[in-house]
Amino acid sequence: MFDLLKKLTQTTGVSGNEEEIRNVIKEEIKGKVDQITVDTLGNLIAVKKGNGKKIMVAAHMDEIGVMATFIDDNGFVRFSSIGGVNQYNSIGQKVRFNNGTIGALHYEQKLDDLKNLKLSKMYIDIGVDSKEEALKLVGIGDVACFVGDCVKQGNIIISKALDDRSGCAVVIDAINNMPKTENEIYYVFTVQEELGLRGAKTAAYQIKPDLAIAVDVTLTGDTPNSHLMEVKCGKGPAIKIKDRSIICHPKVKKLLENSAKKINIPYQYEVLEAGGSDPGAIHISAGGVPSGAISIPCRYVHSPVETACLTDIENAVKLLIESLCSFSG
Ligand SMILES: [Zn+2]
């Protein structure tokens, strides 16, 4: 699992530019499903045919990043955020453009108080001294992801883009280890989740599933002085109850609870007060779809040091497999 996480997190795939990560995922699941397609928006849809219920599994393959907006005469690149980029998490980080160009992200020195820091006061230094030189490396509209290597220490994984490549890894591992089931399963690696659940919406319309389960990360309440929240790293995958985009369907919550009990893994409940996720778009698509999610507890979400527990990720795979096999309507 660690090798897969490393491969997926270290591949670039900023929202709207998911080609590279899509190709990596396609390679991982080739031959394991009956059909693989890419839809108009770029969602990767892998189908395991069956005569039973139609289930949609969603994990978003995009990640947050930045987009070049303006280059000054000295070659410094201004940028706008793609998804929820936090200015404080960005200080002193490296970003990587799709062509491999690395930039140092920093802020204007004249800032009197860090509290006033905005992304518009920050810039990317790609080590050139003119606009002309800069434009050879970075074009207006080019996107870059944050750089954050993937390390394993004991049971924890630290990396950029565990949101949501850890979810993608769970779905890939489930595909590779699925026992025979009658259910027809649509594994969807969605695009542009970080920009407002865009890919999941069109995929759900097209598939019209009987049920949907997303796999994504969630915040935790287990770090110093953190927002009060029950979810903790290492205490098992969380069954989503709500976030700002959805109240999960009781049918899905029950299915996930019963499945976790049956395979005897630890689990917890997620009530997320900030943020939305793919099931938020899926459940109001195609006449309504009972939807829910398996959430991987993750600290420092949307930073280059996202931190999650390997055992939670592995248990999420088992929970997903059991749920997909046992759903009967
Ligand atoms: Zn996510």
mmCIF file of C-alpha atoms and ligand atoms in Angstrom:
data_model
loop_
_atom_site.group_PDB
_atom_site.id
_atom_site.type_symbol
_atom_site.label_atom_id
_atom_site.label_comp_id
_atom_site.label_asym_id
_atom_site.label_seq_id
_atom_site.Cartn_x
_atom_site.Cartn_y
_atom_site.Cartn_z
ATOM 1 C CA MET A 1 0.000 0.000 0.000
ATOM 2 C CA PHE A 2 2.798 2.449 0.802
ATOM 3 C CA ASP A 3 4.351 2.059 -2.648
ATOM 4 C CA LEU A 4 0.989 2.776 -4.263
ATOM 5 C CA LEU A 5 0.446 5.824 -2.038
ATOM 6 C CA LYS A 6 3.879 7.086 -2.908
ATOM 7 C CA LYS A 7 3.298 6.681 -6.621
ATOM 8 C CA LEU A 8 -0.119 8.363 -6.546
ATOM 9 C CA THR A 9 0.750 11.272 -4.244
ATOM 10 C CA GLN A 10 3.925 12.134 -6.129
ATOM 11 C CA THR A 11 2.134 12.376 -9.475
ATOM 12 C CA THR A 12 0.840 15.808 -10.482
ATOM 13 C CA GLY A 13 -2.879 16.388 -11.025
ATOM 14 C CA VAL A 14 -4.099 19.863 -10.164
ATOM 15 C CA SER A 15 -7.850 20.291 -10.715
ATOM 16 C CA GLY A 16 -8.677 20.593 -14.400
ATOM 17 C CA ASN A 17 -5.276 19.143 -15.346
ATOM 18 C CA GLU A 18 -5.628 15.532 -14.248
ATOM 19 C CA GLU A 19 -4.140 13.826 -17.291
ATOM 20 C CA GLU A 20 -0.947 12.593 -15.661
ATOM 21 C CA ILE A 21 -2.582 11.106 -12.567
ATOM 22 C CA ARG A 22 -5.373 9.638 -14.717
ATOM 23 C CA ASN A 23 -2.818 7.741 -16.795
ATOM 24 C CA VAL A 24 -1.091 6.399 -13.685
ATOM 25 C CA ILE A 25 -4.396 5.158 -12.227
ATOM 26 C CA LYS A 26 -5.418 3.638 -15.562
ATOM 27 C CA GLU A 27 -2.209 1.585 -15.576
ATOM 28 C CA GLU A 28 -2.913 0.329 -12.046
ATOM 29 C CA ILE A 29 -6.372 -1.031 -12.847
ATOM 30 C CA LYS A 30 -5.863 -2.210 -16.429
ATOM 31 C CA GLY A 31 -7.221 -5.726 -16.916
ATOM 32 C CA LYS A 32 -8.961 -5.766 -13.536
ATOM 33 C CA VAL A 33 -12.303 -4.384 -14.758
ATOM 34 C CA ASP A 34 -14.560 -4.980 -17.770
ATOM 35 C CA GLN A 35 -14.416 -1.481 -19.203
ATOM 36 C CA ILE A 36 -12.451 1.727 -18.715
ATOM 37 C CA THR A 37 -13.613 5.034 -20.194
ATOM 38 C CA VAL A 38 -12.830 8.701 -19.786
ATOM 39 C CA ASP A 39 -15.844 11.010 -19.960
ATOM 40 C CA THR A 40 -16.110 14.512 -21.383
ATOM 41 C CA LEU A 41 -14.863 16.285 -18.267
ATOM 42 C CA GLY A 42 -12.050 13.786 -17.738
ATOM 43 C CA ASN A 43 -13.476 11.462 -15.083
ATOM 44 C CA LEU A 44 -11.945 7.992 -15.295
ATOM 45 C CA ILE A 45 -14.762 5.437 -15.092
ATOM 46 C CA ALA A 46 -13.951 1.753 -14.575
ATOM 47 C CA VAL A 47 -16.853 -0.681 -14.724
ATOM 48 C CA LYS A 48 -17.158 -4.180 -13.298
ATOM 49 C CA LYS A 49 -20.275 -5.572 -14.955
ATOM 50 C CA GLY A 50 -22.965 -7.449 -13.065
ATOM 51 C CA ASN A 51 -26.708 -8.110 -12.864
ATOM 52 C CA GLY A 52 -27.195 -6.810 -9.349
ATOM 53 C CA LYS A 53 -27.382 -3.277 -8.003
ATOM 54 C CA LYS A 54 -25.579 -0.410 -9.647
ATOM 55 C CA ILE A 55 -23.099 1.146 -7.253
ATOM 56 C CA MET A 56 -20.951 4.213 -7.892
ATOM 57 C CA VAL A 57 -17.674 4.480 -6.006
ATOM 58 C CA ALA A 58 -16.023 7.891 -6.180
ATOM 59 C CA ALA A 59 -12.567 9.113 -5.257
ATOM 60 C CA HIS A 60 -11.308 12.399 -6.604
ATOM 61 C CA MET A 61 -7.978 12.337 -8.354
ATOM 62 C CA ASP A 62 -7.414 16.098 -8.520
ATOM 63 C CA GLU A 63 -5.394 18.030 -5.981
ATOM 64 C CA ILE A 64 -5.143 21.672 -4.974
ATOM 65 C CA GLY A 65 -2.499 23.876 -6.550
ATOM 66 C CA VAL A 66 -1.768 27.271 -8.041
ATOM 67 C CA MET A 67 -2.150 28.868 -11.482
ATOM 68 C CA ALA A 68 0.176 31.489 -12.947
ATOM 69 C CA THR A 69 -1.696 34.761 -13.510
ATOM 70 C CA PHE A 70 0.961 37.417 -14.084
ATOM 71 C CA ILE A 71 4.717 37.614 -14.569
ATOM 72 C CA ASP A 72 6.573 40.818 -13.673
ATOM 73 C CA ASP A 73 9.565 42.332 -15.475
ATOM 74 C CA ASN A 74 11.972 40.582 -13.105
ATOM 75 C CA GLY A 75 10.472 37.165 -13.784
ATOM 76 C CA PHE A 76 8.521 36.691 -10.547
ATOM 77 C CA VAL A 77 5.284 34.782 -11.075
ATOM 78 C CA ARG A 78 2.033 35.837 -9.410
ATOM 79 C CA PHE A 79 -0.625 33.196 -9.029
ATOM 80 C CA SER A 80 -4.161 32.403 -8.048
ATOM 81 C CA SER A 81 -5.285 29.383 -6.068
ATOM 82 C CA ILE A 82 -6.850 26.285 -7.574
ATOM 83 C CA GLY A 83 -8.933 24.908 -4.724
ATOM 84 C CA GLY A 84 -8.503 25.698 -1.051
ATOM 85 C CA VAL A 85 -4.916 26.937 -0.824
ATOM 86 C CA ASN A 86 -4.011 28.407 2.549
ATOM 87 C CA GLN A 87 -1.532 31.298 2.458
ATOM 88 C CA TYR A 88 0.184 30.289 5.705
ATOM 89 C CA ASN A 89 0.644 26.675 4.612
ATOM 90 C CA SER A 90 2.185 28.008 1.399
ATOM 91 C CA ILE A 91 5.009 30.074 2.907
ATOM 92 C CA GLY A 92 8.383 28.631 2.054
ATOM 93 C CA GLN A 93 7.017 25.789 -0.029
ATOM 94 C CA LYS A 94 8.117 24.506 -3.384
ATOM 95 C CA VAL A 95 5.683 24.194 -6.279
ATOM 96 C CA ARG A 96 6.138 22.135 -9.434
ATOM 97 C CA PHE A 97 4.676 23.059 -12.817
ATOM 98 C CA ASN A 98 3.571 20.319 -15.204
ATOM 99 C CA ASN A 99 6.743 20.714 -17.289
ATOM 100 C CA GLY A 100 8.861 20.081 -14.183
ATOM 101 C CA THR A 101 9.787 23.701 -13.430
ATOM 102 C CA ILE A 102 10.182 24.172 -9.681
ATOM 103 C CA GLY A 103 9.452 27.463 -7.958
ATOM 104 C CA ALA A 104 9.934 28.795 -4.438
ATOM 105 C CA LEU A 105 6.785 30.296 -2.982
ATOM 106 C CA HIS A 106 7.292 33.318 -0.740
ATOM 107 C CA TYR A 107 5.792 36.658 0.227
ATOM 108 C CA GLU A 108 6.633 40.324 -0.275
ATOM 109 C CA GLN A 109 9.130 41.450 2.311
ATOM 110 C CA LYS A 110 7.419 44.765 3.092
ATOM 111 C CA LEU A 111 4.482 43.077 4.778
ATOM 112 C CA ASP A 112 4.186 44.695 8.251
ATOM 113 C CA ASP A 113 2.022 42.026 9.814
ATOM 114 C CA LEU A 114 1.720 38.377 8.770
ATOM 115 C CA LYS A 115 -1.956 38.571 9.662
ATOM 116 C CA ASN A 116 -2.391 40.627 6.501
ATOM 117 C CA LEU A 117 -0.862 37.951 4.338
ATOM 118 C CA LYS A 118 -2.928 37.184 1.265
ATOM 119 C CA LEU A 119 -2.073 35.023 -1.711
ATOM 120 C CA SER A 120 -2.024 38.243 -3.759
ATOM 121 C CA LYS A 121 0.986 39.344 -1.664
ATOM 122 C CA MET A 122 2.849 36.167 -2.554
ATOM 123 C CA TYR A 123 4.820 35.116 -5.600
ATOM 124 C CA ILE A 124 6.685 32.202 -7.135
ATOM 125 C CA ASP A 125 10.429 32.573 -7.704
ATOM 126 C CA ILE A 126 11.588 30.322 -10.545
ATOM 127 C CA GLY A 127 15.135 31.636 -10.494
ATOM 128 C CA VAL A 128 15.193 33.803 -13.618
ATOM 129 C CA ASP A 129 15.718 37.548 -13.893
ATOM 130 C CA SER A 130 13.411 38.644 -16.672
ATOM 131 C CA LYS A 131 9.882 38.177 -17.871
ATOM 132 C CA GLU A 132 11.224 36.839 -21.131
ATOM 133 C CA GLU A 133 13.226 34.102 -19.380
ATOM 134 C CA ALA A 134 10.286 33.265 -17.127
ATOM 135 C CA LEU A 135 7.937 32.806 -20.059
ATOM 136 C CA LYS A 136 10.214 30.097 -21.463
ATOM 137 C CA LEU A 137 9.398 28.044 -18.352
ATOM 138 C CA VAL A 138 5.948 29.160 -17.242
ATOM 139 C CA GLY A 139 3.018 30.378 -19.320
ATOM 140 C CA ILE A 140 0.029 32.338 -18.061
ATOM 141 C CA GLY A 141 -2.585 29.782 -17.002
ATOM 142 C CA ASP A 142 -0.057 27.043 -16.268
ATOM 143 C CA VAL A 143 -0.741 25.150 -13.051
ATOM 144 C CA ALA A 144 1.634 23.845 -10.405
ATOM 145 C CA CYS A 145 1.175 21.463 -7.510
ATOM 146 C CA PHE A 146 2.833 21.734 -4.130
ATOM 147 C CA VAL A 147 5.907 19.602 -3.533
ATOM 148 C CA GLY A 148 5.797 17.318 -0.510
ATOM 149 C CA ASP A 149 7.502 13.945 -0.527
ATOM 150 C CA CYS A 150 5.791 10.823 0.732
ATOM 151 C CA VAL A 151 7.302 9.238 3.828
ATOM 152 C CA LYS A 152 6.264 6.421 6.119
ATOM 153 C CA GLN A 153 7.203 6.478 9.770
ATOM 154 C CA GLY A 154 5.756 3.697 11.858
ATOM 155 C CA ASN A 155 2.045 3.756 11.106
ATOM 156 C CA ILE A 156 1.875 7.280 9.699
ATOM 157 C CA ILE A 157 2.209 8.551 6.169
ATOM 158 C CA ILE A 158 3.171 12.166 5.518
ATOM 159 C CA SER A 159 2.758 13.558 2.006
ATOM 160 C CA LYS A 160 1.194 16.163 -0.187
ATOM 161 C CA ALA A 161 -2.059 15.157 -1.913
ATOM 162 C CA LEU A 162 -3.162 12.408 0.465
ATOM 163 C CA ASP A 163 -6.341 14.385 -0.277
ATOM 164 C CA ASP A 164 -7.431 12.431 -2.150
ATOM 165 C CA ARG A 165 -4.821 10.074 -3.559
ATOM 166 C CA SER A 166 -5.226 8.024 -0.379
ATOM 167 C CA GLY A 167 -8.861 7.594 -1.438
ATOM 168 C CA CYS A 168 -7.728 6.692 -4.962
ATOM 169 C CA ALA A 169 -5.349 4.113 -3.458
ATOM 170 C CA VAL A 170 -8.205 2.616 -1.436
ATOM 171 C CA VAL A 171 -10.361 2.273 -4.551
ATOM 172 C CA ILE A 172 -7.505 0.817 -6.642
ATOM 173 C CA ASP A 173 -6.670 -1.696 -3.924
ATOM 174 C CA ALA A 174 -10.355 -2.633 -3.653
ATOM 175 C CA ILE A 175 -10.558 -3.170 -7.422
ATOM 176 C CA ASN A 176 -7.525 -5.440 -7.265
ATOM 177 C CA ASN A 177 -8.900 -7.491 -4.383
ATOM 178 C CA MET A 178 -12.634 -7.643 -5.095
ATOM 179 C CA PRO A 179 -14.215 -11.053 -4.722
ATOM 180 C CA LYS A 180 -16.968 -12.016 -7.147
ATOM 181 C CA THR A 181 -20.179 -10.047 -6.724
ATOM 182 C CA GLU A 182 -23.437 -9.707 -8.647
ATOM 183 C CA ASN A 183 -23.440 -5.938 -8.201
ATOM 184 C CA GLU A 184 -22.449 -3.727 -11.105
ATOM 185 C CA ILE A 185 -19.793 -1.382 -9.854
ATOM 186 C CA TYR A 186 -18.708 1.931 -11.361
ATOM 187 C CA TYR A 187 -15.380 2.999 -9.930
ATOM 188 C CA VAL A 188 -15.051 6.684 -10.727
ATOM 189 C CA PHE A 189 -11.881 8.674 -10.269
ATOM 190 C CA THR A 190 -13.372 12.128 -10.432
ATOM 191 C CA VAL A 191 -11.977 15.449 -11.629
ATOM 192 C CA GLN A 192 -12.277 18.960 -10.202
ATOM 193 C CA GLU A 193 -13.591 18.004 -6.768
ATOM 194 C CA GLU A 194 -11.514 20.758 -5.199
ATOM 195 C CA LEU A 195 -13.274 23.350 -7.357
ATOM 196 C CA GLY A 196 -16.778 22.354 -6.308
ATOM 197 C CA LEU A 197 -17.434 18.647 -6.876
ATOM 198 C CA ARG A 198 -17.701 19.187 -10.613
ATOM 199 C CA GLY A 199 -16.671 15.833 -12.059
ATOM 200 C CA ALA A 200 -18.753 13.771 -9.634
ATOM 201 C CA LYS A 201 -21.864 15.623 -10.703
ATOM 202 C CA THR A 202 -21.652 14.796 -14.398
ATOM 203 C CA ALA A 203 -20.512 11.217 -13.719
ATOM 204 C CA ALA A 204 -23.477 10.549 -11.440
ATOM 205 C CA TYR A 205 -25.902 11.903 -14.044
ATOM 206 C CA GLN A 206 -24.491 9.551 -16.598
ATOM 207 C CA ILE A 207 -24.344 6.448 -14.374
ATOM 208 C CA LYS A 208 -27.605 6.916 -12.414
ATOM 209 C CA PRO A 209 -26.496 4.520 -9.657
ATOM 210 C CA ASP A 210 -28.708 2.865 -7.024
ATOM 211 C CA LEU A 211 -26.205 3.855 -4.368
ATOM 212 C CA ALA A 212 -22.981 5.841 -4.111
ATOM 213 C CA ILE A 213 -20.015 5.585 -1.773
ATOM 214 C CA ALA A 214 -17.190 8.121 -1.915
ATOM 215 C CA VAL A 215 -13.759 7.671 -0.398
ATOM 216 C CA ASP A 216 -12.025 10.871 0.659
ATOM 217 C CA VAL A 217 -10.089 12.314 3.572
ATOM 218 C CA THR A 218 -11.620 14.168 6.497
ATOM 219 C CA LEU A 219 -10.282 16.538 9.128
ATOM 220 C CA THR A 220 -9.443 15.343 12.647
ATOM 221 C CA GLY A 221 -9.776 16.719 16.153
ATOM 222 C CA ASP A 222 -6.637 15.173 17.570
ATOM 223 C CA THR A 223 -3.926 17.827 17.246
ATOM 224 C CA PRO A 224 -2.969 20.537 19.804
ATOM 225 C CA ASN A 225 -5.833 22.968 20.335
ATOM 226 C CA SER A 226 -7.689 21.698 17.273
ATOM 227 C CA HIS A 227 -11.339 22.343 16.527
ATOM 228 C CA LEU A 228 -13.421 19.931 18.618
ATOM 229 C CA MET A 229 -14.191 16.926 16.478
ATOM 230 C CA GLU A 230 -14.537 13.244 17.293
ATOM 231 C CA VAL A 231 -12.444 11.907 14.416
ATOM 232 C CA LYS A 232 -8.931 10.762 15.296
ATOM 233 C CA CYS A 233 -6.081 9.353 13.238
ATOM 234 C CA GLY A 234 -5.595 5.653 13.840
ATOM 235 C CA LYS A 235 -9.090 4.973 15.161
ATOM 236 C CA GLY A 236 -10.345 3.492 11.918
ATOM 237 C CA PRO A 237 -12.006 4.819 8.780
ATOM 238 C CA ALA A 238 -14.842 7.241 9.490
ATOM 239 C CA ILE A 239 -18.409 6.821 8.295
ATOM 240 C CA LYS A 240 -19.562 10.203 7.061
ATOM 241 C CA ILE A 241 -22.727 11.527 8.633
ATOM 242 C CA LYS A 242 -22.561 15.029 7.219
ATOM 243 C CA ASP A 243 -20.460 17.801 5.790
ATOM 244 C CA ARG A 244 -21.469 21.131 4.290
ATOM 245 C CA SER A 245 -22.603 19.493 1.059
ATOM 246 C CA ILE A 246 -24.617 16.506 2.283
ATOM 247 C CA ILE A 247 -26.490 14.751 5.030
ATOM 248 C CA CYS A 248 -25.659 11.156 4.192
ATOM 249 C CA HIS A 249 -28.478 8.774 3.394
ATOM 250 C CA PRO A 250 -29.379 6.466 6.328
ATOM 251 C CA LYS A 251 -29.267 3.465 4.001
ATOM 252 C CA VAL A 252 -25.604 4.091 3.222
ATOM 253 C CA LYS A 253 -24.700 4.824 6.834
ATOM 254 C CA LYS A 254 -26.341 1.559 7.886
ATOM 255 C CA LEU A 255 -24.609 -0.393 5.117
ATOM 256 C CA LEU A 256 -21.209 0.941 6.181
ATOM 257 C CA GLU A 257 -21.884 0.343 9.893
ATOM 258 C CA ASN A 258 -23.059 -3.217 9.337
ATOM 259 C CA SER A 259 -20.140 -3.953 7.038
ATOM 260 C CA ALA A 260 -17.592 -2.614 9.557
ATOM 261 C CA LYS A 261 -19.154 -4.718 12.303
ATOM 262 C CA LYS A 262 -19.208 -7.804 10.132
ATOM 263 C CA ILE A 263 -15.503 -7.627 9.295
ATOM 264 C CA ASN A 264 -14.660 -6.450 12.788
ATOM 265 C CA ILE A 265 -12.644 -3.303 12.040
ATOM 266 C CA PRO A 266 -12.605 -0.137 14.169
ATOM 267 C CA TYR A 267 -14.695 2.722 12.770
ATOM 268 C CA GLN A 268 -15.807 6.173 13.837
ATOM 269 C CA TYR A 269 -18.327 8.804 12.797
ATOM 270 C CA GLU A 270 -17.544 11.939 10.851
ATOM 271 C CA VAL A 271 -19.524 15.115 11.340
ATOM 272 C CA LEU A 272 -17.572 17.632 9.299
ATOM 273 C CA GLU A 273 -18.487 21.265 9.851
ATOM 274 C CA ALA A 274 -16.381 22.678 7.025
ATOM 275 C CA GLY A 275 -16.057 21.657 3.420
ATOM 276 C CA GLY A 276 -17.941 19.533 0.940
ATOM 277 C CA SER A 277 -17.181 16.318 -0.894
ATOM 278 C CA ASP A 278 -18.180 14.337 -3.979
ATOM 279 C CA PRO A 279 -21.288 12.685 -2.461
ATOM 280 C CA GLY A 280 -22.612 16.220 -1.994
ATOM 281 C CA ALA A 281 -22.917 16.481 -5.767
ATOM 282 C CA ILE A 282 -23.845 12.853 -6.395
ATOM 283 C CA HIS A 283 -26.833 12.684 -4.038
ATOM 284 C CA ILE A 284 -28.664 15.497 -5.820
ATOM 285 C CA SER A 285 -27.977 14.166 -9.318
ATOM 286 C CA ALA A 286 -30.063 12.001 -11.618
ATOM 287 C CA GLY A 287 -33.260 12.189 -9.581
ATOM 288 C CA GLY A 288 -31.412 11.623 -6.284
ATOM 289 C CA VAL A 289 -28.925 8.960 -5.271
ATOM 290 C CA PRO A 290 -28.576 7.497 -1.742
ATOM 291 C CA SER A 291 -25.014 8.532 -0.980
ATOM 292 C CA GLY A 292 -22.444 8.375 1.760
ATOM 293 C CA ALA A 293 -18.722 8.129 2.293
ATOM 294 C CA ILE A 294 -15.840 6.333 3.890
ATOM 295 C CA SER A 295 -13.498 9.012 5.188
ATOM 296 C CA ILE A 296 -9.822 8.650 5.951
ATOM 297 C CA PRO A 297 -8.806 10.708 8.988
ATOM 298 C CA CYS A 298 -6.100 13.135 7.860
ATOM 299 C CA ARG A 299 -4.282 15.924 9.681
ATOM 300 C CA TYR A 300 -3.199 19.195 8.002
ATOM 301 C CA VAL A 301 -5.435 18.724 4.947
ATOM 302 C CA HIS A 302 -4.475 21.036 2.058
ATOM 303 C CA SER A 303 -0.858 21.325 3.130
ATOM 304 C CA PRO A 304 2.269 19.583 1.797
ATOM 305 C CA VAL A 305 2.434 17.560 5.038
ATOM 306 C CA GLU A 306 -0.942 15.868 5.098
ATOM 307 C CA THR A 307 -0.708 13.082 7.661
ATOM 308 C CA ALA A 308 -2.758 9.885 7.854
ATOM 309 C CA CYS A 309 -2.478 6.411 9.376
ATOM 310 C CA LEU A 310 -1.698 3.449 7.166
ATOM 311 C CA THR A 311 -3.981 1.150 9.182
ATOM 312 C CA ASP A 312 -6.951 3.486 8.624
ATOM 313 C CA ILE A 313 -6.290 3.390 4.890
ATOM 314 C CA GLU A 314 -5.996 -0.409 4.862
ATOM 315 C CA ASN A 315 -9.172 -0.796 6.901
ATOM 316 C CA ALA A 316 -10.954 1.550 4.500
ATOM 317 C CA VAL A 317 -10.170 -0.917 1.690
ATOM 318 C CA LYS A 318 -11.709 -3.790 3.663
ATOM 319 C CA LEU A 319 -14.756 -1.707 4.528
ATOM 320 C CA LEU A 320 -15.288 -0.680 0.911
ATOM 321 C CA ILE A 321 -15.001 -4.249 -0.378
ATOM 322 C CA GLU A 322 -17.416 -5.627 2.208
ATOM 323 C CA SER A 323 -19.946 -2.846 1.547
ATOM 324 C CA LEU A 324 -19.834 -3.340 -2.220
ATOM 325 C CA CYS A 325 -20.368 -7.089 -1.867
ATOM 326 C CA SER A 326 -23.107 -6.982 0.744
ATOM 327 C CA PHE A 327 -25.359 -4.246 -0.713
ATOM 328 C CA SER A 328 -28.533 -5.764 -2.035
ATOM 329 C CA GLY A 329 -30.988 -2.865 -2.074
HETATM 330 ZN ZN ZN B 1 -10.622 15.647 -0.920
#
